[in-house]
XYZ file of C-alpha atoms in Angstrom:
263
model
C 45.035 66.460 -195.041
C 44.650 65.306 -191.441
C 41.908 67.135 -189.551
C 41.415 67.616 -185.788
C 38.922 64.764 -185.566
C 41.287 62.371 -187.298
C 44.041 63.253 -184.836
C 41.782 62.468 -181.886
C 40.568 59.281 -183.534
C 44.161 58.222 -184.150
C 45.030 58.575 -180.464
C 41.781 57.021 -179.247
C 42.187 54.131 -181.668
C 44.805 52.596 -179.387
C 44.753 52.249 -175.621
C 48.539 52.341 -175.507
C 48.658 55.583 -177.517
C 46.149 57.141 -175.126
C 48.180 56.071 -172.104
C 51.448 57.349 -173.593
C 49.878 60.729 -174.408
C 48.409 61.027 -170.906
C 51.723 60.001 -169.353
C 53.654 62.641 -171.274
C 50.987 65.233 -170.482
C 52.013 65.162 -166.824
C 55.721 65.749 -167.528
C 58.501 64.890 -170.002
C 59.769 61.371 -169.337
C 62.455 59.016 -170.459
C 61.189 56.117 -172.533
C 61.455 53.585 -169.703
C 59.604 55.901 -167.359
C 56.763 56.051 -169.850
C 56.669 52.257 -169.935
C 56.437 52.117 -166.130
C 53.620 54.691 -166.056
C 51.288 52.705 -168.338
C 49.573 49.318 -168.290
C 50.748 48.463 -171.808
C 53.650 46.166 -172.602
C 57.081 47.605 -173.348
C 56.792 46.760 -177.044
C 53.327 48.371 -177.235
C 54.625 51.546 -175.600
C 57.608 51.721 -177.932
C 55.312 51.281 -180.921
C 52.889 53.912 -179.612
C 55.667 56.438 -179.010
C 57.052 55.853 -182.488
C 53.644 56.288 -184.117
C 52.817 59.366 -182.029
C 56.174 60.880 -182.910
C 55.653 60.210 -186.621
C 52.267 61.974 -186.436
C 53.678 65.007 -184.601
C 52.225 64.389 -181.133
C 55.500 63.981 -179.254
C 59.260 64.166 -179.758
C 62.499 63.155 -178.083
C 64.340 66.051 -176.503
C 68.112 66.512 -176.483
C 68.227 65.275 -172.881
C 66.671 61.957 -173.902
C 63.270 62.672 -172.419
C 60.095 62.540 -174.451
C 57.673 65.469 -174.426
C 54.457 66.575 -176.122
C 54.362 68.919 -179.069
C 51.681 71.625 -179.251
C 49.438 69.194 -181.117
C 49.982 66.515 -178.511
C 49.196 68.926 -175.686
C 45.970 70.099 -177.344
C 44.728 66.548 -177.869
C 45.781 65.487 -174.362
C 43.863 68.413 -172.860
C 40.800 67.485 -174.907
C 40.930 63.860 -173.796
C 41.248 64.940 -170.180
C 38.215 67.193 -170.527
C 36.198 64.424 -172.169
C 37.136 62.091 -169.339
C 36.059 64.659 -166.764
C 32.696 65.239 -168.453
C 32.150 61.487 -168.566
C 32.807 61.335 -164.845
C 30.247 64.118 -164.253
C 27.556 62.272 -166.217
C 28.393 58.777 -165.017
C 28.724 59.912 -161.411
C 25.218 61.379 -161.327
C 23.219 58.878 -163.326
C 20.337 58.573 -163.865
C 19.996 62.366 -163.380
C 21.391 63.329 -166.789
C 19.429 60.516 -168.431
C 16.192 62.099 -167.201
C 16.903 65.842 -167.465
C 17.409 68.283 -170.330
C 20.847 69.852 -170.690
C 19.935 71.833 -173.814
C 18.469 74.628 -171.681
C 21.989 75.716 -170.706
C 23.785 78.165 -173.008
C 25.946 76.206 -175.439
C 29.269 77.763 -174.343
C 28.542 76.743 -170.760
C 27.573 73.194 -171.694
C 31.046 72.881 -173.173
C 32.497 73.732 -169.757
C 30.517 71.125 -167.847
C 33.744 69.573 -166.587
C 33.825 72.302 -163.928
C 31.041 70.384 -162.160
C 33.231 67.310 -161.684
C 32.515 65.859 -158.254
C 28.927 67.124 -158.169
C 26.180 65.336 -156.277
C 22.470 64.946 -156.815
C 20.342 65.967 -153.858
C 16.919 64.406 -154.217
C 13.743 64.672 -152.185
C 12.272 61.312 -151.187
C 8.680 60.953 -150.067
C 9.848 60.934 -146.462
C 11.563 64.322 -146.938
C 9.926 66.061 -149.924
C 11.665 69.404 -149.324
C 15.238 68.179 -148.864
C 16.528 69.582 -152.181
C 14.793 72.929 -151.644
C 16.119 73.096 -148.087
C 19.692 72.588 -149.323
C 19.325 75.566 -151.660
C 17.596 77.691 -149.050
C 20.434 77.097 -146.604
C 23.004 78.033 -149.240
C 21.150 81.275 -149.984
C 20.782 82.213 -146.328
C 24.462 81.540 -145.570
C 25.925 83.280 -148.625
C 27.647 86.639 -148.576
C 26.785 87.099 -152.247
C 24.138 85.210 -154.159
C 22.818 85.146 -157.728
C 19.588 83.332 -158.538
C 17.813 82.288 -161.725
C 14.193 81.526 -160.887
C 11.743 80.185 -163.494
C 9.148 79.692 -160.728
C 8.458 81.484 -157.469
C 9.283 79.885 -154.134
C 8.576 81.930 -151.015
C 11.103 79.871 -149.040
C 13.897 81.167 -151.252
C 12.567 84.721 -151.052
C 12.585 84.521 -147.260
C 16.149 83.235 -147.315
C 17.236 86.163 -149.477
C 15.657 88.630 -147.098
C 17.528 87.094 -144.176
C 20.758 88.405 -145.669
C 21.744 91.704 -147.227
C 19.448 92.471 -150.199
C 22.238 94.524 -151.737
C 24.293 91.344 -152.126
C 21.583 89.510 -154.074
C 20.843 89.484 -157.790
C 17.831 87.742 -159.293
C 16.685 86.888 -162.773
C 12.997 86.050 -162.661
C 10.605 84.635 -165.196
C 8.149 87.289 -166.483
C 5.185 85.375 -165.057
C 6.507 85.818 -161.521
C 5.935 89.558 -161.722
C 2.256 88.834 -162.272
C 2.002 86.453 -159.301
C -0.610 87.366 -156.684
C -1.775 85.682 -153.459
C -4.704 84.220 -155.399
C -2.252 82.473 -157.723
C -0.376 80.838 -154.858
C -2.302 79.534 -151.864
C 0.872 79.683 -149.752
C 1.623 83.326 -150.510
C 0.281 85.887 -148.038
C 1.396 88.799 -150.190
C 3.037 89.329 -153.578
C 6.731 88.397 -153.809
C 8.826 91.055 -152.037
C 10.546 92.363 -155.167
C 10.654 95.931 -153.907
C 12.951 94.918 -151.058
C 15.526 93.355 -153.377
C 17.794 95.719 -155.251
C 19.046 93.993 -158.395
C 16.240 92.215 -160.206
C 15.989 91.510 -163.909
C 13.480 89.584 -165.961
C 14.069 86.954 -168.645
C 12.649 83.637 -169.711
C 14.910 80.913 -168.348
C 14.432 77.189 -168.681
C 16.310 76.168 -165.554
C 16.762 77.216 -161.950
C 20.178 78.025 -160.527
C 21.660 79.523 -157.403
C 25.271 80.669 -157.361
C 27.147 81.602 -154.197
C 30.802 82.241 -153.490
C 31.147 78.589 -152.477
C 29.386 76.748 -155.297
C 26.477 76.251 -157.660
C 23.040 74.666 -157.181
C 21.432 73.715 -160.479
C 17.954 72.422 -161.246
C 17.439 71.263 -164.829
C 13.963 70.570 -166.269
C 12.793 67.069 -166.994
C 12.955 65.828 -170.579
C 9.289 66.796 -171.082
C 10.123 70.384 -170.123
C 8.446 70.397 -166.716
C 10.104 72.010 -163.713
C 11.642 69.556 -161.256
C 11.593 70.822 -157.657
C 12.536 67.416 -156.264
C 16.184 67.254 -157.332
C 19.143 69.584 -157.263
C 22.565 69.188 -158.849
C 25.077 70.532 -156.321
C 28.781 71.240 -156.600
C 30.517 73.273 -153.933
C 33.925 74.339 -155.242
C 35.665 77.441 -156.551
C 35.631 76.067 -160.112
C 31.890 75.347 -159.938
C 31.180 78.787 -158.457
C 33.126 80.424 -161.292
C 31.246 78.326 -163.852
C 27.901 79.245 -162.315
C 28.846 82.923 -162.222
C 29.627 82.802 -165.941
C 26.275 81.164 -166.699
C 24.454 83.735 -164.584
C 26.222 86.708 -166.168
C 25.296 85.438 -169.621
C 21.603 85.432 -168.677
C 21.864 88.637 -166.634
C 23.294 90.576 -169.569
C 20.314 89.786 -171.787
C 17.676 90.233 -169.069
C 15.485 93.332 -168.686
C 15.571 95.395 -165.454
C 12.378 94.781 -163.512
C 11.864 98.518 -163.015
C 11.436 98.986 -166.750
C 8.607 96.467 -166.842
C 6.915 97.822 -163.736
C 7.019 101.343 -165.155
C 5.314 100.053 -168.300
């Protein structure tokens, strides 16, 4: 019996089979059109189409055009997603080589392709707050904002208060509720939680800000330490939707801050 992995391996085992599958994924084509859309030789394309057809990936329609079967479409979609994820990782190296992705919920790691086109905003010695400033600006300019905060940063709190508190939702680490001015030399008073409406508490291993225009993600280093010097940024509708899904997953399991304060 042929399993899903064997089907993918069969396609990936030949560059010409990959190119034919990708070509047919865009639209049904006549055989010669498939040849022209690939880098393989005509004989290699013909062989690939024959082998793919025999394995149930594609078929020749009555009008003479070749098209994908359901199996072919599923594998083509998977290969496209793999290619997109590779572009995310390769396009931001060495960021993903040095940071831990396991802190993200598994279902959301599987959707990492939504961050395609992201950039890494770092903070060089000459501008040590560049990454934080990028996030602060996004918070201040947003109509709606959702924030996961494993550590407290008064700059972000100030940015939230510049807008409408009713439009902000925060998930804070439990230790932040215990923060006092003595704990933070830069804090003149405890974090202004009372002025923000929707606050919940949960242990989170990464920082993230989600606005209507994109997502701003800060993963921990491989040793687990918080990294305030870099920010993974993608401003797009797809990234904003991905970030919203991640946030909702954490929000749903978090505890309302009022319940902890009352205790």
